[in-house]
mmCIF file of C-alpha atoms and ligand atoms in Angstrom:
data_model
loop_
_atom_site.group_PDB
_atom_site.id
_atom_site.type_symbol
_atom_site.label_atom_id
_atom_site.label_comp_id
_atom_site.label_asym_id
_atom_site.label_seq_id
_atom_site.Cartn_x
_atom_site.Cartn_y
_atom_site.Cartn_z
ATOM 1 C CA MET A 91 -116.907 205.823 -4.999
ATOM 2 C CA ILE A 92 -120.228 207.416 -5.885
ATOM 3 C CA LYS A 93 -120.704 207.815 -9.612
ATOM 4 C CA GLU A 94 -124.081 208.482 -11.232
ATOM 5 C CA SER A 95 -125.179 206.984 -14.532
ATOM 6 C CA THR A 96 -126.230 208.925 -17.613
ATOM 7 C CA LEU A 97 -128.515 206.105 -18.829
ATOM 8 C CA ARG A 98 -132.275 206.640 -18.665
ATOM 9 C CA PRO A 99 -134.604 203.835 -17.527
ATOM 10 C CA GLU A 100 -137.021 204.597 -20.402
ATOM 11 C CA ASP A 101 -134.260 203.713 -22.909
ATOM 12 C CA ALA A 102 -133.597 200.253 -21.402
ATOM 13 C CA ILE A 103 -134.201 197.257 -23.722
ATOM 14 C CA PHE A 104 -135.051 194.972 -20.772
ATOM 15 C CA ARG A 105 -136.534 195.520 -17.319
ATOM 16 C CA GLN A 106 -137.526 192.944 -14.720
ATOM 17 C CA THR A 107 -138.480 193.176 -11.074
ATOM 18 C CA VAL A 108 -137.130 190.348 -8.908
ATOM 19 C CA ASP A 109 -139.000 189.699 -5.655
ATOM 20 C CA ALA A 110 -137.114 188.943 -2.442
ATOM 21 C CA GLY A 111 -136.335 185.225 -2.335
ATOM 22 C CA ASP A 112 -136.512 184.819 -6.135
ATOM 23 C CA TYR A 113 -133.660 184.317 -8.576
ATOM 24 C CA PHE A 114 -132.756 186.115 -11.800
ATOM 25 C CA LEU A 115 -130.820 184.340 -14.568
ATOM 26 C CA HIS A 116 -130.142 186.205 -17.804
ATOM 27 C CA ARG A 117 -127.568 186.471 -20.582
ATOM 28 C CA ILE A 118 -125.950 189.876 -21.151
ATOM 29 C CA GLU A 119 -124.085 190.434 -24.429
ATOM 30 C CA ALA A 120 -120.586 191.935 -24.517
ATOM 31 C CA GLY A 121 -120.918 195.701 -24.688
ATOM 32 C CA GLN A 122 -124.314 195.838 -22.999
ATOM 33 C CA THR A 123 -124.758 197.622 -19.689
ATOM 34 C CA PHE A 124 -126.961 196.380 -16.899
ATOM 35 C CA ARG A 125 -128.102 197.884 -13.623
ATOM 36 C CA ILE A 126 -129.261 196.354 -10.362
ATOM 37 C CA LEU A 127 -131.632 198.777 -8.666
ATOM 38 C CA ASP A 128 -132.383 198.557 -4.942
ATOM 39 C CA LEU A 129 -136.066 199.503 -5.145
ATOM 40 C CA GLU A 130 -136.892 199.888 -1.445
ATOM 41 C CA GLY A 131 -133.413 200.053 0.104
ATOM 42 C CA ASN A 132 -131.246 197.900 2.362
ATOM 43 C CA GLN A 133 -131.486 194.811 0.146
ATOM 44 C CA ALA A 134 -128.667 192.351 -0.674
ATOM 45 C CA ALA A 135 -128.350 190.909 -4.201
ATOM 46 C CA ASP A 136 -126.109 187.808 -4.109
ATOM 47 C CA THR A 137 -124.721 187.489 -7.613
ATOM 48 C CA LEU A 138 -122.689 184.985 -9.648
ATOM 49 C CA PHE A 139 -121.246 185.714 -13.105
ATOM 50 C CA TYR A 140 -120.094 183.324 -15.860
ATOM 51 C CA ASN A 141 -118.611 183.543 -19.325
ATOM 52 C CA ALA A 142 -121.840 182.738 -21.211
ATOM 53 C CA ASP A 143 -119.902 180.835 -23.889
ATOM 54 C CA ASP A 144 -117.914 178.689 -21.429
ATOM 55 C CA VAL A 145 -119.296 178.531 -17.895
ATOM 56 C CA THR A 146 -116.078 176.971 -16.555
ATOM 57 C CA GLU A 147 -114.784 180.549 -16.721
ATOM 58 C CA ARG A 148 -116.523 182.567 -14.009
ATOM 59 C CA TYR A 149 -116.216 185.460 -11.588
ATOM 60 C CA SER A 150 -113.252 185.160 -9.234
ATOM 61 C CA ALA A 151 -113.112 187.187 -6.017
ATOM 62 C CA MET A 152 -109.387 186.427 -5.574
ATOM 63 C CA ASP A 153 -108.332 187.622 -9.019
ATOM 64 C CA THR A 154 -110.548 190.714 -8.744
ATOM 65 C CA ILE A 155 -109.264 191.730 -5.298
ATOM 66 C CA ARG A 156 -105.605 191.068 -6.146
ATOM 67 C CA GLU A 157 -105.640 193.031 -9.394
ATOM 68 C CA GLN A 158 -107.419 196.087 -7.969
ATOM 69 C CA GLY A 159 -105.624 196.003 -4.599
ATOM 70 C CA ASN A 160 -108.876 196.620 -2.696
ATOM 71 C CA VAL A 161 -111.347 194.229 -1.050
ATOM 72 C CA TYR A 162 -114.437 196.399 -1.660
ATOM 73 C CA LEU A 163 -116.096 196.796 -5.045
ATOM 74 C CA THR A 164 -117.377 200.094 -6.449
ATOM 75 C CA ALA A 165 -117.280 202.277 -9.591
ATOM 76 C CA GLY A 166 -114.044 201.599 -11.461
ATOM 77 C CA SER A 167 -113.741 198.004 -10.214
ATOM 78 C CA VAL A 168 -113.021 195.500 -12.978
ATOM 79 C CA LEU A 169 -114.599 192.141 -12.125
ATOM 80 C CA ARG A 170 -112.231 189.383 -13.235
ATOM 81 C CA THR A 171 -112.601 185.713 -14.033
ATOM 82 C CA ASN A 172 -110.707 182.693 -12.710
ATOM 83 C CA GLU A 173 -108.589 183.056 -15.877
ATOM 84 C CA ASN A 174 -107.858 186.676 -14.909
ATOM 85 C CA ASN A 175 -109.822 188.109 -17.854
ATOM 86 C CA PRO A 176 -112.018 191.219 -17.443
ATOM 87 C CA LEU A 177 -115.638 190.058 -17.217
ATOM 88 C CA LEU A 178 -117.441 193.266 -16.289
ATOM 89 C CA GLU A 179 -116.584 196.782 -15.184
ATOM 90 C CA ILE A 180 -118.618 198.711 -12.613
ATOM 91 C CA VAL A 181 -119.336 201.941 -14.489
ATOM 92 C CA ALA A 182 -121.784 203.617 -12.092
ATOM 93 C CA ASP A 183 -122.564 203.170 -8.409
ATOM 94 C CA THR A 184 -124.729 205.285 -6.118
ATOM 95 C CA CYS A 185 -124.332 202.963 -3.113
ATOM 96 C CA GLY A 186 -120.529 203.184 -2.928
ATOM 97 C CA ARG A 187 -119.461 199.817 -1.626
ATOM 98 C CA HIS A 188 -120.257 196.147 -2.322
ATOM 99 C CA ASP A 189 -118.988 192.999 -0.633
ATOM 100 C CA THR A 190 -117.293 190.002 -2.218
ATOM 101 C CA LEU A 191 -115.874 188.319 0.922
ATOM 102 C CA GLY A 192 -118.964 187.367 2.941
ATOM 103 C CA GLY A 193 -120.242 184.584 0.687
ATOM 104 C CA ALA A 194 -123.916 183.723 0.365
ATOM 105 C CA CYS A 195 -126.389 182.410 2.893
ATOM 106 C CA ALA A 196 -127.135 178.686 2.908
ATOM 107 C CA THR A 197 -129.311 176.538 5.136
ATOM 108 C CA GLU A 198 -126.093 175.092 6.600
ATOM 109 C CA SER A 199 -124.602 178.489 7.477
ATOM 110 C CA ASN A 200 -127.953 179.614 8.924
ATOM 111 C CA THR A 201 -127.846 176.576 11.205
ATOM 112 C CA VAL A 202 -124.274 177.247 12.355
ATOM 113 C CA ARG A 203 -124.630 181.008 12.736
ATOM 114 C CA TYR A 204 -128.130 181.290 14.195
ATOM 115 C CA SER A 205 -129.826 178.094 15.377
ATOM 116 C CA LEU A 206 -130.782 174.585 14.368
ATOM 117 C CA GLU A 207 -134.399 175.647 13.750
ATOM 118 C CA LYS A 208 -133.199 177.991 10.943
ATOM 119 C CA LYS A 209 -132.313 174.991 8.780
ATOM 120 C CA CYS A 210 -135.599 175.127 6.846
ATOM 121 C CA MET A 211 -135.502 178.859 6.100
ATOM 122 C CA HIS A 212 -135.059 179.798 2.458
ATOM 123 C CA ALA A 213 -131.489 180.819 1.562
ATOM 124 C CA CYS A 214 -129.544 182.183 -1.423
ATOM 125 C CA ARG A 215 -127.923 178.856 -2.197
ATOM 126 C CA ASP A 216 -131.399 177.300 -2.573
ATOM 127 C CA SER A 217 -132.351 179.976 -5.097
ATOM 128 C CA TRP A 218 -129.202 179.364 -7.134
ATOM 129 C CA MET A 219 -129.779 175.597 -7.086
ATOM 130 C CA LEU A 220 -133.364 176.111 -8.251
ATOM 131 C CA ALA A 221 -132.150 178.437 -11.035
ATOM 132 C CA ILE A 222 -129.626 175.967 -12.457
ATOM 133 C CA ASN A 223 -132.156 173.121 -12.254
ATOM 134 C CA GLU A 224 -134.908 175.060 -13.996
ATOM 135 C CA ASN A 225 -132.548 176.338 -16.727
ATOM 136 C CA GLU A 226 -130.551 173.339 -17.941
ATOM 137 C CA GLN A 227 -129.805 175.039 -21.275
ATOM 138 C CA TYR A 228 -127.000 177.049 -19.668
ATOM 139 C CA GLY A 229 -125.052 173.932 -18.648
ATOM 140 C CA LEU A 230 -124.553 175.031 -15.035
ATOM 141 C CA GLU A 231 -124.095 172.456 -12.274
ATOM 142 C CA LYS A 232 -123.877 172.489 -8.489
ATOM 143 C CA ALA A 233 -120.070 172.678 -8.633
ATOM 144 C CA ASP A 234 -120.321 175.930 -10.603
ATOM 145 C CA ILE A 235 -121.720 177.786 -7.595
ATOM 146 C CA THR A 236 -118.550 179.477 -6.374
ATOM 147 C CA HIS A 237 -117.536 183.029 -5.365
ATOM 148 C CA ASN A 238 -120.231 185.637 -5.404
ATOM 149 C CA ILE A 239 -120.675 189.355 -5.007
ATOM 150 C CA ASN A 240 -123.132 190.719 -2.450
ATOM 151 C CA PHE A 241 -124.296 193.896 -4.120
ATOM 152 C CA PHE A 242 -125.501 196.540 -1.631
ATOM 153 C CA MET A 243 -124.321 194.450 1.325
ATOM 154 C CA ASN A 244 -122.205 196.032 4.056
ATOM 155 C CA VAL A 245 -119.548 193.614 5.335
ATOM 156 C CA PRO A 246 -116.805 195.763 6.847
ATOM 157 C CA ILE A 247 -113.440 194.323 7.828
ATOM 158 C CA THR A 248 -112.700 194.772 11.517
ATOM 159 C CA LYS A 249 -109.383 196.031 12.944
ATOM 160 C CA GLU A 250 -108.612 192.444 13.911
ATOM 161 C CA GLY A 251 -109.073 191.310 10.309
ATOM 162 C CA GLY A 252 -112.490 189.665 10.773
ATOM 163 C CA LEU A 253 -115.786 190.291 9.001
ATOM 164 C CA THR A 254 -119.044 191.626 10.434
ATOM 165 C CA PHE A 255 -122.500 191.848 8.849
ATOM 166 C CA GLU A 256 -123.698 195.389 9.437
ATOM 167 C CA ASP A 257 -126.832 197.309 8.702
ATOM 168 C CA GLY A 258 -126.907 198.183 4.993
ATOM 169 C CA ILE A 259 -125.606 201.448 3.568
ATOM 170 C CA SER A 260 -127.901 201.260 0.553
ATOM 171 C CA GLY A 261 -131.207 203.091 0.275
ATOM 172 C CA ALA A 262 -134.304 203.145 -1.896
ATOM 173 C CA GLY A 263 -133.380 203.984 -5.506
ATOM 174 C CA LYS A 264 -129.651 203.286 -5.163
ATOM 175 C CA TYR A 265 -128.096 201.238 -7.946
ATOM 176 C CA VAL A 266 -124.957 199.675 -9.334
ATOM 177 C CA GLU A 267 -124.294 199.454 -13.056
ATOM 178 C CA MET A 268 -121.904 197.227 -14.997
ATOM 179 C CA LYS A 269 -120.696 197.032 -18.584
ATOM 180 C CA ALA A 270 -120.062 193.519 -19.913
ATOM 181 C CA LYS A 271 -116.581 192.881 -21.313
ATOM 182 C CA MET A 272 -117.617 189.419 -22.572
ATOM 183 C CA ASN A 273 -120.914 187.588 -23.097
ATOM 184 C CA THR A 274 -121.973 187.097 -19.489
ATOM 185 C CA LEU A 275 -124.495 184.973 -17.612
ATOM 186 C CA VAL A 276 -125.863 186.825 -14.608
ATOM 187 C CA LEU A 277 -127.317 184.733 -11.769
ATOM 188 C CA ILE A 278 -128.757 186.721 -8.863
ATOM 189 C CA SER A 279 -130.356 185.466 -5.674
ATOM 190 C CA ASN A 280 -132.354 188.338 -4.241
ATOM 191 C CA CYS A 281 -131.457 187.425 -0.668
ATOM 192 C CA PRO A 282 -134.288 186.188 1.615
ATOM 193 C CA GLN A 283 -132.147 186.348 4.791
ATOM 194 C CA LEU A 284 -134.069 187.260 7.972
ATOM 195 C CA ASN A 285 -131.424 186.481 10.618
ATOM 196 C CA ASN A 286 -128.868 189.247 10.096
ATOM 197 C CA PRO A 287 -129.133 192.960 9.246
ATOM 198 C CA CYS A 288 -127.983 192.638 5.599
ATOM 199 C CA ASN A 289 -131.590 193.263 4.473
ATOM 200 C CA GLY A 290 -132.637 195.287 7.497
ATOM 201 C CA TYR A 291 -134.644 192.149 8.521
ATOM 202 C CA ASN A 292 -137.046 192.975 5.697
ATOM 203 C CA PRO A 293 -136.138 191.510 2.264
ATOM 204 C CA THR A 294 -137.507 193.618 -0.608
ATOM 205 C CA PRO A 295 -137.564 193.524 -4.440
ATOM 206 C CA ILE A 296 -134.847 194.684 -6.833
ATOM 207 C CA GLU A 297 -135.106 195.640 -10.502
ATOM 208 C CA VAL A 298 -132.690 194.665 -13.273
ATOM 209 C CA LEU A 299 -132.367 196.893 -16.352
ATOM 210 C CA VAL A 300 -130.305 196.314 -19.537
ATOM 211 C CA TRP A 301 -129.186 198.821 -22.161
ATOM 212 C CA GLU A 302 -127.584 198.233 -25.575
HETATM 213 ZN ZN1 ZN B 623 -128.695 185.351 1.143
#
């Protein structure tokens, strides 16, 4: 569902551009709103969320999908934790659909899906691992890397019940905006994938904005 925001970028209290292949790790306070902006279009932002006060509570794709009765995420979706608590609500969305089934790219999946020589290509899981190692203060460990959301990524379900990675439906300037229902850690890998059309074979930067 397309829903535009009323928030103005010039009123944001925080803005950061995240290059393709980089990670973003930031604490959002309950009540704050944050936006992921697809600056050049057709980018995928692979994102994990945690309760910032207890990282054993984190985003759960199963609880979110079950409670909303829909596998796609868009405006109105309440993102739930593994304890079935509301973590964030998508309050604006100009892209219209986001994936939470496809998972994130890893060197292992690149090898299986594409070819053995892809093993050394940078992948989302590497970015997340780097983020938790460079930011020990958050208490995150390897085992905490679980379900993610692929913002802006187009992973339609086929008639046979399978998944396909399709060319993106996002465009330059499209965004998704969420309001935090609890203190939330946001961990984004701005996907470096070059082997499937999720980034249009051209990974590009995103911007993150936060409002009080
Ligand atoms: Zn990726």
